[in-house]
């Protein structure tokens, strides 16, 4: 009997010992994996990419960004480390890096010419394309040449490529220009099925940002307004291409309209059609292109191509010399660059959006830092929360009150809340291709009484006044509550146009006539006094230096700096979460979820404490891969 008990205990002990061994091994493995990833991350951060790279004489500068071109790198840490370790191309490229590469390449004696390759760019706006055009033209003005290469050009990538000296396309490629469009997903059918009542309050005939929640199609008023700014942008696109290729202004439009007939008549030879239209200069394979480039700069036998240096390596290799030059002289004045990118939300924000608290903190830090002499506010945002926008606007006012000039540089979009935060700047720069205006606000308050009823939940009770419990999301919104909200929205609209009128030196009536939530192109905005001048970010910086009385300055990226440990912690555990997610969730499920996520994300970002929003529904598709 005793021997049986001992044998039983031994079996249980062996079982628990085995389980403990498994748990202990997994724990130790995780610790070791964390240590390895920690050291790898340190290597990525501190290795100084390109420090050992030497710029050789007579090489081609390869300007080949990847992912979305952005004003501020803003990547979800759940995927950042995993992408780095997997060797995937960066999902974002800083627009400033591309512009700076052209600027330094123009000055560098060792750069022979530049090759522009935009195949891997997934998002490029019209205003960004126009800025790239200016950088290319300044590079060419030094006597150097730019060669664009792509197997297939969409109209986003073709815009800057049209100003290259040579435009090369593969024989099987195509110049996929189709025109501009603005389409939205209308979610009223979804909210009806879910039983969600979306209560909408708005001011402005053209404030169409709420239409996806209350309609299943675009209103006639929105179509008229959208067509106006789309045609303005399309006209600018045609002019830009015509100037680059020395063609008539309507050459691109005619190319699009006659393409179906030409494709049928010429057997679908799309590349040859583009060549005969004068929109490309060479039709050749990548092998033939490389062979031709070897004749210019020689062969790189190791890589089997022509001698070249990638623009990121070039920037890293030239940065140390730039820093040495700065440290050798008198410390220049600092111009802080604050970026507002993506939707404007309440609080600190998250990846892909700009939080009111976060940007306000940055502006306050710039105000208090004695080394900062001026602030560049780079805006690429369709707006969002009114309160968050007002926080940012007040930060601009406080900077000016402290004697530090502020100049706004508008990117692809600076509309609605994006315009709200811009209006009090000393000067506002935009490009004709920028989208701005949309001066108007709206309120959204979804209630879920019908959704709850579908699952057997009801709401009942008593209150001490007619307003008590009126704003509960599990009850229908009563008439009294609606009157209060509508009055507040109308007051908010009055505040908006009065603030714009004061900032722009116009009357409220004049601003109201161009407001009403209507979207304008940068070209129209200048004509209506909503901006001060056309100009790139570089033009805005030059204006800032003049306002601040700076002969020598340094543009400094002004961001919230987290400690190294926190960065690595986020990257490790976030990357681990991403890998687990990728391995456990079938890709087909993620694809099915994507439309639902696109439809519900706008609702999830309704975080304004008063339920008021200055948001522009002004997306424009400029290619099959990209848009604003």
Coordinates of C-alpha atoms in Angstrom, one line a residue:
X1 CA 0.0 0.0 0.0
X2 CA 2.8 2.4 0.9
X3 CA 4.7 1.4 -2.3
X4 CA 1.5 2.3 -4.3
X5 CA 1.2 5.7 -2.7
X6 CA 4.9 6.4 -3.3
X7 CA 4.5 5.4 -7.0
X8 CA 1.4 7.6 -7.3
X9 CA 3.3 10.6 -5.8
X10 CA 6.2 10.0 -8.1
X11 CA 3.9 10.1 -11.1
X12 CA 2.3 13.3 -10.0
X13 CA 5.7 14.8 -9.1
X14 CA 7.0 13.8 -12.5
X15 CA 4.0 15.4 -14.2
X16 CA 4.4 18.7 -12.3
X17 CA 8.2 18.6 -12.8
X18 CA 7.6 18.2 -16.5
X19 CA 5.1 21.1 -16.7
X20 CA 7.5 23.3 -14.6
X21 CA 10.3 22.5 -17.0
X22 CA 8.2 23.5 -20.0
X23 CA 7.1 26.8 -18.3
X24 CA 10.7 27.5 -17.1
X25 CA 12.1 26.8 -20.6
X26 CA 9.5 29.1 -22.3
X27 CA 10.3 31.8 -19.7
X28 CA 14.0 31.6 -20.2
X29 CA 13.5 31.6 -24.0
X30 CA 11.4 34.7 -23.8
X31 CA 14.0 36.4 -21.7
X32 CA 16.8 35.5 -24.1
X33 CA 14.7 36.5 -27.1
X34 CA 14.0 39.9 -25.4
X35 CA 17.8 40.3 -24.8
X36 CA 18.6 39.5 -28.4
X37 CA 16.0 41.9 -29.7
X38 CA 17.1 44.6 -27.2
X39 CA 20.7 44.3 -28.5
X40 CA 19.5 44.2 -32.1
X41 CA 17.4 47.3 -31.5
X42 CA 20.4 49.1 -30.0
X43 CA 22.4 48.2 -33.1
X44 CA 19.7 49.6 -35.4
X45 CA 19.5 52.8 -33.3
X46 CA 23.2 53.4 -32.7
X47 CA 24.9 52.0 -35.7
X48 CA 24.5 55.3 -37.6
X49 CA 23.3 54.1 -41.0
X50 CA 25.7 55.1 -43.7
X51 CA 28.4 56.4 -41.3
X52 CA 30.9 54.1 -43.1
X53 CA 29.5 54.9 -46.5
X54 CA 31.8 57.0 -48.7
X55 CA 30.4 59.0 -51.6
X56 CA 32.5 58.1 -54.6
X57 CA 33.1 60.4 -57.5
X58 CA 30.8 60.3 -60.5
X59 CA 27.9 58.2 -59.0
X60 CA 24.2 58.4 -59.6
X61 CA 22.0 59.5 -56.7
X62 CA 19.1 57.0 -56.5
X63 CA 16.0 58.8 -55.1
X64 CA 13.8 55.8 -54.4
X65 CA 11.5 56.4 -51.4
X66 CA 9.1 53.6 -50.2
X67 CA 5.7 53.5 -48.6
X68 CA 3.8 56.7 -47.8
X69 CA 5.5 60.1 -48.2
X70 CA 4.8 61.9 -44.9
X71 CA 5.8 65.0 -43.1
X72 CA 6.5 63.1 -39.9
X73 CA 7.4 59.4 -39.6
X74 CA 4.5 57.9 -37.7
X75 CA 4.7 54.2 -37.6
X76 CA 2.8 51.8 -35.3
X77 CA 5.5 50.3 -32.9
X78 CA 3.7 46.9 -33.1
X79 CA 5.1 46.5 -36.6
X80 CA 8.2 48.7 -36.7
X81 CA 10.7 46.2 -35.2
X82 CA 9.2 43.3 -37.0
X83 CA 9.5 45.1 -40.4
X84 CA 13.1 46.0 -39.6
X85 CA 14.1 42.5 -38.7
X86 CA 12.3 41.0 -41.7
X87 CA 14.1 43.4 -44.1
X88 CA 10.9 44.9 -45.4
X89 CA 11.1 48.4 -47.0
X90 CA 10.1 51.2 -44.7
X91 CA 6.3 51.8 -44.7
X92 CA 6.9 55.6 -44.6
X93 CA 9.5 58.0 -46.0
X94 CA 10.0 61.5 -44.7
X95 CA 9.2 64.0 -47.5
X96 CA 12.0 66.3 -46.1
X97 CA 14.5 63.6 -46.7
X98 CA 13.7 63.3 -50.4
X99 CA 13.8 67.1 -50.8
X100 CA 17.1 67.4 -48.8
X101 CA 18.7 64.6 -50.9
X102 CA 18.0 66.7 -54.1
X103 CA 19.3 69.8 -52.4
X104 CA 22.6 68.2 -51.2
X105 CA 23.0 66.3 -54.5
X106 CA 22.7 69.6 -56.4
X107 CA 25.6 71.0 -54.3
X108 CA 27.7 67.9 -54.1
X109 CA 30.5 67.7 -56.7
X110 CA 30.5 63.8 -56.7
X111 CA 26.9 63.4 -57.8
X112 CA 26.7 63.0 -61.6
X113 CA 22.9 62.8 -62.0
X114 CA 19.8 61.5 -60.1
X115 CA 17.5 58.6 -60.8
X116 CA 13.9 59.1 -59.6
X117 CA 12.2 55.8 -58.9
X118 CA 8.8 55.9 -57.3
X119 CA 7.6 52.3 -57.8
X120 CA 7.5 51.6 -54.1
X121 CA 5.6 54.8 -53.1
X122 CA 2.1 53.9 -51.8
X123 CA 0.9 57.4 -51.1
X124 CA 1.8 60.7 -52.8
X125 CA -0.4 63.8 -52.8
X126 CA -0.7 66.4 -55.5
X127 CA 0.9 69.1 -53.3
X128 CA 3.8 66.7 -52.5
X129 CA 4.2 66.1 -56.2
X130 CA 4.4 69.8 -56.8
X131 CA 7.1 70.2 -54.1
X132 CA 9.1 67.4 -55.7
X133 CA 8.8 69.1 -59.0
X134 CA 10.4 72.3 -57.5
X135 CA 13.2 70.2 -55.9
X136 CA 13.8 68.5 -59.3
X137 CA 13.9 71.8 -61.1
X138 CA 16.4 73.3 -58.6
X139 CA 18.6 70.2 -59.1
X140 CA 18.5 70.5 -62.8
X141 CA 19.2 74.3 -62.6
X142 CA 22.7 73.4 -61.5
X143 CA 23.3 71.6 -64.9
X144 CA 22.7 68.1 -63.6
X145 CA 20.1 65.8 -65.0
X146 CA 17.3 63.7 -63.6
X147 CA 16.2 60.4 -65.1
X148 CA 12.9 58.9 -64.0
X149 CA 12.4 55.1 -64.3
X150 CA 9.4 52.9 -63.7
X151 CA 7.9 49.8 -65.1
X152 CA 4.5 51.3 -64.6
X153 CA 3.5 55.0 -63.8
X154 CA 0.3 55.9 -62.1
X155 CA -0.7 59.5 -62.2
X156 CA 0.7 60.2 -58.7
X157 CA 4.2 59.1 -59.5
X158 CA 4.1 60.5 -63.0
X159 CA 3.5 64.0 -61.8
X160 CA 7.1 64.6 -60.5
X161 CA 8.5 62.3 -63.1
X162 CA 7.2 64.5 -65.8
X163 CA 9.8 67.1 -65.0
X164 CA 12.8 64.7 -65.4
X165 CA 15.1 65.1 -68.4
X166 CA 14.3 61.5 -69.3
X167 CA 11.3 59.4 -68.5
X168 CA 11.8 55.7 -69.0
X169 CA 9.1 53.0 -69.0
X170 CA 9.2 49.3 -69.6
X171 CA 7.8 48.0 -72.9
X172 CA 5.1 46.1 -71.0
X173 CA 4.3 49.1 -68.8
X174 CA 1.6 51.7 -68.9
X175 CA 1.1 55.4 -68.1
X176 CA -2.1 55.0 -66.0
X177 CA -3.5 58.5 -65.9
X178 CA -7.3 58.5 -65.3
X179 CA -8.2 61.9 -63.8
X180 CA -9.1 62.9 -60.2
X181 CA -12.0 61.6 -58.2
X182 CA -13.6 61.9 -54.8
X183 CA -15.7 59.0 -53.6
X184 CA -16.7 58.1 -50.0
X185 CA -18.1 55.1 -48.3
X186 CA -21.6 55.9 -47.0
X187 CA -22.3 54.0 -43.7
X188 CA -25.9 54.8 -43.1
X189 CA -26.9 51.4 -44.2
X190 CA -24.5 49.9 -41.7
X191 CA -25.6 52.1 -38.8
X192 CA -29.3 51.3 -39.6
X193 CA -28.6 47.6 -39.5
X194 CA -26.7 48.0 -36.2
X195 CA -29.6 50.1 -34.8
X196 CA -27.4 53.1 -34.2
X197 CA -29.1 56.5 -34.5
X198 CA -26.6 59.1 -35.6
X199 CA -27.9 62.6 -34.6
X200 CA -26.3 65.2 -36.8
X201 CA -26.0 69.0 -36.3
X202 CA -24.3 71.2 -38.7
X203 CA -24.0 74.8 -40.1
X204 CA -23.0 75.4 -43.7
X205 CA -24.6 74.5 -47.0
X206 CA -21.5 72.6 -48.1
X207 CA -20.4 70.8 -44.8
X208 CA -20.7 67.4 -46.4
X209 CA -18.4 65.5 -43.9
X210 CA -21.6 64.3 -42.1
X211 CA -23.2 62.9 -45.3
X212 CA -21.7 59.4 -45.0
X213 CA -23.6 59.0 -41.7
X214 CA -27.0 60.4 -42.8
X215 CA -27.2 59.5 -46.6
X216 CA -26.4 56.6 -48.8
X217 CA -25.1 58.8 -51.6
X218 CA -23.5 62.2 -52.2
X219 CA -25.8 65.2 -52.2
X220 CA -26.1 67.4 -55.3
X221 CA -24.7 70.3 -53.3
X222 CA -21.6 68.3 -52.4
X223 CA -21.2 67.1 -55.9
X224 CA -21.2 70.7 -57.3
X225 CA -18.7 71.9 -54.7
X226 CA -16.4 68.8 -55.0
X227 CA -16.4 69.0 -58.8
X228 CA -15.2 72.6 -58.6
X229 CA -12.1 72.0 -56.5
X230 CA -11.4 68.7 -58.3
X231 CA -11.4 70.4 -61.7
X232 CA -9.1 73.1 -60.3
X233 CA -6.6 70.5 -59.1
X234 CA -6.9 68.5 -62.4
X235 CA -6.2 71.7 -64.3
X236 CA -3.0 72.2 -62.2
X237 CA -2.0 68.7 -62.9
X238 CA -2.3 69.2 -66.6
X239 CA -0.3 72.5 -66.4
X240 CA 2.5 70.9 -64.3
X241 CA 2.9 68.0 -66.8
X242 CA 2.7 70.3 -69.8
X243 CA 5.4 72.6 -68.4
X244 CA 7.6 69.5 -67.8
X245 CA 7.1 68.0 -71.2
X246 CA 6.7 71.2 -73.2
X247 CA 3.2 70.3 -74.3
X248 CA -0.2 72.0 -74.6
X249 CA -2.0 72.6 -71.3
X250 CA -4.8 70.1 -72.2
X251 CA -2.4 67.4 -73.5
X252 CA -2.9 65.2 -70.4
X253 CA -6.7 65.6 -70.5
X254 CA -6.7 64.7 -74.2
X255 CA -4.5 61.7 -73.6
X256 CA -7.0 60.3 -71.0
X257 CA -10.0 60.9 -73.2
X258 CA -8.5 59.3 -76.3
X259 CA -6.8 56.4 -74.5
X260 CA -9.5 53.8 -75.0
X261 CA -9.6 54.4 -78.8
X262 CA -5.8 54.5 -79.0
X263 CA -5.5 51.2 -77.1
X264 CA -7.9 49.5 -79.4
X265 CA -6.3 50.9 -82.6
X266 CA -2.7 50.2 -81.5
X267 CA -3.2 46.7 -80.1
X268 CA -2.9 47.7 -76.4
X269 CA 0.7 49.0 -76.8
X270 CA 0.3 51.4 -73.8
X271 CA 4.0 52.3 -73.4
X272 CA 4.3 53.1 -77.1
X273 CA 1.2 55.2 -77.0
X274 CA 2.7 57.3 -74.1
X275 CA 5.9 57.6 -76.1
X276 CA 4.1 58.9 -79.2
X277 CA 2.1 61.3 -77.0
X278 CA 5.4 62.8 -75.8
X279 CA 4.7 61.9 -72.2
X280 CA 7.7 59.5 -71.9
X281 CA 11.1 59.6 -73.7
X282 CA 12.3 56.0 -73.6
X283 CA 10.7 52.6 -73.8
X284 CA 13.2 50.0 -72.6
X285 CA 13.7 47.1 -70.2
X286 CA 15.4 47.5 -66.9
X287 CA 18.4 45.6 -68.2
X288 CA 18.7 48.0 -71.2
X289 CA 18.2 51.0 -68.8
X290 CA 21.0 49.8 -66.5
X291 CA 23.3 49.3 -69.5
X292 CA 22.7 52.8 -70.7
X293 CA 23.4 54.3 -67.2
X294 CA 26.6 52.3 -67.0
X295 CA 27.8 54.3 -70.0
X296 CA 27.4 57.5 -67.8
X297 CA 28.9 56.4 -64.5
X298 CA 30.5 53.0 -65.0
X299 CA 29.6 49.6 -63.7
X300 CA 29.3 48.4 -60.1
X301 CA 30.4 44.8 -60.6
X302 CA 29.4 43.7 -57.2
X303 CA 25.7 44.6 -57.7
X304 CA 25.6 44.1 -61.5
X305 CA 24.3 47.6 -62.1
X306 CA 25.6 51.1 -62.6
X307 CA 27.5 53.0 -59.9
X308 CA 25.1 54.5 -57.5
X309 CA 24.2 55.6 -54.0
X310 CA 20.8 55.4 -52.4
X311 CA 19.5 58.8 -51.2
X312 CA 19.2 57.6 -47.5
X313 CA 22.9 56.5 -47.5
X314 CA 23.8 59.7 -49.2
X315 CA 22.0 61.8 -46.5
X316 CA 23.7 59.8 -43.7
X317 CA 27.1 60.2 -45.3
X318 CA 26.8 63.9 -45.8
X319 CA 25.1 64.6 -42.4
X320 CA 28.3 64.3 -40.4
X321 CA 30.0 66.9 -42.5
X322 CA 27.0 69.2 -42.1
X323 CA 27.0 68.8 -38.3
X324 CA 30.8 69.5 -38.3
X325 CA 30.2 72.7 -40.2
X326 CA 27.5 73.8 -37.8
X327 CA 29.6 73.1 -34.7
X328 CA 32.5 75.0 -36.2
X329 CA 30.7 78.3 -36.5
X330 CA 28.4 80.4 -34.4
X331 CA 25.3 78.4 -33.2
X332 CA 22.5 79.3 -35.6
X333 CA 19.1 80.3 -34.5
X334 CA 16.6 77.4 -34.1
X335 CA 13.4 77.2 -36.1
X336 CA 11.3 74.6 -34.6
X337 CA 9.3 72.4 -37.0
X338 CA 6.0 71.2 -35.5
X339 CA 4.0 68.8 -37.6
X340 CA 0.2 68.3 -37.5
X341 CA -0.5 65.3 -39.5
X342 CA -3.6 63.2 -39.9
X343 CA -7.0 63.7 -38.1
X344 CA -7.1 66.0 -35.1
X345 CA -8.3 64.3 -32.0
X346 CA -8.8 65.0 -28.4
X347 CA -6.0 64.2 -25.9
X348 CA -2.5 62.9 -26.7
X349 CA -3.5 61.1 -29.9
X350 CA -2.1 58.0 -31.3
X351 CA -0.3 56.7 -34.4
X352 CA -1.6 58.3 -37.5
X353 CA -3.4 61.2 -35.8
X354 CA -2.5 64.4 -34.0
X355 CA -3.7 65.0 -30.4
X356 CA -4.7 68.4 -29.2
X357 CA -2.8 68.0 -25.9
X358 CA 0.3 66.6 -27.6
X359 CA 0.6 69.5 -30.1
X360 CA -0.2 72.1 -27.5
X361 CA 2.6 70.7 -25.3
X362 CA 5.0 70.9 -28.3
X363 CA 4.1 74.5 -29.0
X364 CA 4.4 75.4 -25.3
X365 CA 7.9 73.8 -25.2
X366 CA 8.9 75.8 -28.2
X367 CA 7.6 78.9 -26.5
X368 CA 9.6 78.3 -23.4
X369 CA 12.8 77.1 -25.1
X370 CA 15.1 80.2 -25.4
X371 CA 17.0 78.7 -28.3
X372 CA 13.9 78.6 -30.5
X373 CA 13.5 81.8 -32.4
X374 CA 10.5 80.9 -34.6
X375 CA 8.1 78.0 -35.3
X376 CA 7.2 76.4 -38.6
X377 CA 3.8 74.7 -38.4
X378 CA 3.6 72.1 -41.1
X379 CA -0.1 71.1 -41.5
X380 CA -1.4 68.1 -43.5
X381 CA -4.7 67.4 -41.9
X382 CA -8.4 67.3 -42.8
X383 CA -9.2 68.5 -39.2
X384 CA -11.3 66.8 -36.6
X385 CA -12.1 67.8 -33.0
X386 CA -13.0 71.5 -32.6
X387 CA -11.6 71.5 -29.0
X388 CA -8.3 70.0 -30.0
X389 CA -8.0 72.4 -32.9
X390 CA -8.7 75.3 -30.6
X391 CA -5.9 74.1 -28.3
X392 CA -3.5 74.2 -31.1
X393 CA -4.7 77.6 -32.3
X394 CA -4.2 79.1 -28.8
X395 CA -0.7 77.6 -28.8
X396 CA 0.0 79.6 -32.0
X397 CA -1.4 82.8 -30.4
X398 CA 0.8 82.3 -27.3
X399 CA 3.9 81.9 -29.4
X400 CA 3.2 85.1 -31.2
X401 CA 2.5 86.9 -28.0
X402 CA 5.9 85.7 -26.8
X403 CA 7.6 87.4 -29.8
X404 CA 8.2 84.2 -31.7
X405 CA 6.8 84.3 -35.3
X406 CA 4.8 81.4 -36.6
X407 CA 4.4 80.5 -40.3
X408 CA 2.2 77.7 -41.6
X409 CA 3.2 75.5 -44.5
X410 CA 0.2 73.6 -45.9
X411 CA 0.8 70.2 -47.3
X412 CA -1.8 68.2 -49.3
X413 CA -4.7 69.1 -47.0
X414 CA -5.1 71.8 -44.4
X415 CA -8.9 72.1 -44.3
X416 CA -11.6 72.6 -41.6
X417 CA -9.8 71.9 -38.3
X418 CA -6.6 72.0 -40.3
X419 CA -7.4 75.6 -41.3
X420 CA -8.6 76.4 -37.8
X421 CA -5.1 75.8 -36.3
X422 CA -3.5 77.8 -39.2
X423 CA -5.5 81.0 -39.3
X424 CA -3.6 82.9 -36.6
X425 CA -0.2 82.4 -38.0
X426 CA 1.9 85.4 -39.2
X427 CA 1.8 84.0 -42.7
X428 CA 0.1 81.0 -44.4
X429 CA 1.9 79.3 -47.4
X430 CA 0.2 76.7 -49.5
X431 CA 0.6 75.4 -53.0
X432 CA -2.1 75.7 -55.8
X433 CA -2.5 71.9 -55.4
X434 CA -3.2 72.1 -51.6
X435 CA -6.8 71.6 -50.3
X436 CA -8.0 74.1 -47.7
X437 CA -11.0 76.1 -46.5
X438 CA -14.0 74.0 -45.4
X439 CA -14.7 76.5 -42.8
X440 CA -17.6 75.0 -40.9
X441 CA -18.4 72.7 -38.0
X442 CA -20.8 69.9 -37.2
X443 CA -21.9 67.8 -34.3
X444 CA -22.4 64.0 -34.2
X445 CA -24.0 62.2 -31.3
X446 CA -24.8 58.5 -31.9
X447 CA -27.4 56.8 -29.6
X448 CA -27.8 53.1 -29.2
X449 CA -31.3 52.5 -27.9
X450 CA -32.3 50.5 -30.9
X451 CA -29.1 48.5 -30.8
X452 CA -29.7 47.6 -27.2
X453 CA -33.3 46.7 -27.9
X454 CA -32.2 44.1 -30.5
X455 CA -30.4 42.2 -27.7
X456 CA -33.2 42.6 -25.2
X457 CA -31.9 45.6 -23.2
X458 CA -34.2 48.6 -22.4
X459 CA -33.7 51.8 -20.5
X460 CA -36.2 53.5 -18.1
X461 CA -36.1 55.7 -15.1
X462 CA -36.9 59.2 -13.7
X463 CA -35.1 62.6 -13.5
X464 CA -35.5 65.9 -11.7
X465 CA -35.7 68.1 -14.8
X466 CA -36.6 67.7 -18.5
X467 CA -32.9 67.7 -19.3
X468 CA -31.8 65.1 -16.8
X469 CA -30.4 62.1 -18.6
X470 CA -31.2 63.8 -22.0
X471 CA -27.7 63.1 -23.3
X472 CA -27.5 59.4 -22.4
X473 CA -26.4 57.3 -25.4
X474 CA -28.9 54.5 -24.5
X475 CA -31.9 56.8 -24.9
X476 CA -33.3 58.6 -27.9
X477 CA -32.1 62.2 -28.2
X478 CA -35.0 64.5 -27.2
X479 CA -36.1 67.8 -28.7
X480 CA -34.7 69.8 -25.9
X481 CA -31.3 68.2 -26.2
X482 CA -31.3 68.7 -29.9
X483 CA -32.1 72.4 -29.5
X484 CA -29.2 72.9 -27.1
X485 CA -26.7 71.1 -29.3
X486 CA -27.8 72.9 -32.5
X487 CA -27.5 76.3 -30.7
X488 CA -24.0 75.4 -29.6
X489 CA -23.0 74.3 -33.1
X490 CA -24.3 77.6 -34.5
X491 CA -22.3 79.5 -31.9
X492 CA -19.2 77.4 -32.8
X493 CA -19.6 78.3 -36.5
X494 CA -19.9 82.0 -35.5
X495 CA -16.7 81.7 -33.5
X496 CA -15.0 80.0 -36.4
X497 CA -15.8 82.7 -39.0
X498 CA -15.2 85.6 -36.5
X499 CA -11.8 84.2 -35.6
X500 CA -10.9 83.8 -39.3
X501 CA -12.2 87.3 -40.1
X502 CA -10.0 88.8 -37.3
X503 CA -7.0 86.8 -38.3
X504 CA -7.3 87.5 -42.0
X505 CA -8.3 91.2 -41.6
X506 CA -11.7 90.7 -43.2
X507 CA -15.3 91.1 -42.1
X508 CA -17.3 88.1 -40.8
X509 CA -19.7 88.5 -43.7
X510 CA -16.9 88.2 -46.2
X511 CA -15.6 85.1 -44.6
X512 CA -19.1 83.6 -44.3
X513 CA -19.5 84.0 -48.1
X514 CA -16.5 81.7 -48.6
X515 CA -17.1 79.5 -45.6
X516 CA -20.3 77.4 -45.3
X517 CA -18.1 74.3 -45.1
X518 CA -17.0 74.7 -48.7
X519 CA -13.7 73.2 -49.8
X520 CA -11.2 75.2 -52.0
X521 CA -8.1 74.4 -53.9
X522 CA -5.0 76.4 -52.9
X523 CA -5.4 78.4 -56.1
X524 CA -8.9 79.5 -55.1
X525 CA -7.9 80.1 -51.5
X526 CA -5.3 82.7 -52.5
X527 CA -7.8 84.5 -54.6
X528 CA -10.3 84.5 -51.7
X529 CA -7.7 85.7 -49.1
X530 CA -7.6 82.5 -47.1
X531 CA -3.9 82.1 -47.6
X532 CA -1.1 84.6 -48.1
X533 CA 1.1 83.2 -50.8
X534 CA 2.0 80.1 -52.8
X535 CA 5.2 78.4 -51.6
X536 CA 6.8 75.2 -50.5
X537 CA 8.0 74.4 -47.0
X538 CA 11.4 75.9 -47.9
X539 CA 9.7 79.2 -48.8
X540 CA 7.9 79.2 -45.5
X541 CA 11.2 78.6 -43.6
X542 CA 12.8 81.5 -45.5
X543 CA 9.9 83.8 -44.6
X544 CA 10.3 82.7 -40.9
X545 CA 13.9 83.5 -40.9
X546 CA 13.1 87.0 -42.3
X547 CA 10.4 87.6 -39.7
X548 CA 12.7 86.5 -36.9
X549 CA 15.7 88.5 -38.2
X550 CA 17.9 85.4 -38.7
X551 CA 20.8 85.4 -41.0
X552 CA 21.8 81.8 -40.0
X553 CA 19.3 79.2 -38.8
X554 CA 18.8 75.5 -38.3
X555 CA 15.4 73.8 -38.9
X556 CA 14.9 71.4 -36.0
X557 CA 12.3 68.6 -35.9
X558 CA 10.3 69.4 -32.7
X559 CA 8.8 66.2 -31.3
X560 CA 8.1 64.6 -28.0
X561 CA 11.3 62.7 -27.1
X562 CA 10.8 59.5 -25.2
X563 CA 13.5 57.8 -23.3
X564 CA 15.4 54.9 -25.0
X565 CA 14.1 52.2 -22.7
X566 CA 10.5 53.2 -23.4
X567 CA 11.1 53.1 -27.1
X568 CA 12.7 49.7 -27.0
X569 CA 10.0 48.4 -24.7
X570 CA 7.3 49.5 -27.1
X571 CA 9.1 48.1 -30.1
X572 CA 9.8 44.7 -28.5
X573 CA 6.4 44.0 -26.9
X574 CA 4.6 45.7 -29.7
X575 CA 6.6 43.8 -32.4
X576 CA 6.0 40.6 -30.5
X577 CA 2.2 41.3 -30.4
X578 CA 2.2 42.0 -34.1
X579 CA 4.0 38.8 -34.9
X580 CA 1.6 36.8 -32.8
X581 CA -1.4 38.6 -34.4
X582 CA 0.0 37.9 -37.9
X583 CA 0.6 34.2 -37.2
X584 CA -2.8 33.5 -35.4
X585 CA -5.2 35.6 -37.5
X586 CA -5.8 34.3 -41.1
X587 CA -5.1 36.9 -43.7
X588 CA -8.5 36.3 -45.2
X589 CA -10.1 37.3 -42.0
X590 CA -8.2 40.6 -41.9
X591 CA -9.3 41.3 -45.5
X592 CA -12.9 40.7 -44.6
X593 CA -12.5 43.0 -41.6
X594 CA -10.9 45.9 -43.5
X595 CA -14.2 47.4 -44.9
X596 CA -15.8 47.3 -41.5
X597 CA -12.7 48.9 -40.0
X598 CA -12.8 51.7 -42.6
X599 CA -16.4 52.3 -41.9
X600 CA -16.2 52.3 -38.0
X601 CA -12.9 54.1 -37.6
X602 CA -14.5 57.6 -38.1
X603 CA -17.0 56.8 -35.3
X604 CA -14.2 55.7 -33.0
X605 CA -12.4 59.0 -33.4
X606 CA -15.4 61.1 -32.3
X607 CA -13.6 62.1 -29.1
X608 CA -14.4 65.8 -28.9
X609 CA -15.7 66.5 -25.3
X610 CA -18.5 68.7 -26.7
X611 CA -19.2 66.6 -29.7
X612 CA -18.2 69.3 -32.2
X613 CA -16.1 68.7 -35.2
X614 CA -14.4 70.7 -37.9
X615 CA -13.6 68.0 -40.3
X616 CA -13.3 68.0 -44.1
X617 CA -14.5 65.0 -46.2
X618 CA -12.2 66.1 -49.0
X619 CA -10.2 63.0 -50.0
X620 CA -9.1 62.8 -53.6
X621 CA -8.0 59.7 -55.3
X622 CA -5.0 60.5 -57.6
X623 CA -4.0 56.9 -58.4
X624 CA -5.1 53.3 -57.8
X625 CA -2.7 53.1 -54.8
X626 CA -2.8 56.5 -53.2
X627 CA -4.8 59.5 -52.2
X628 CA -4.9 62.3 -49.7

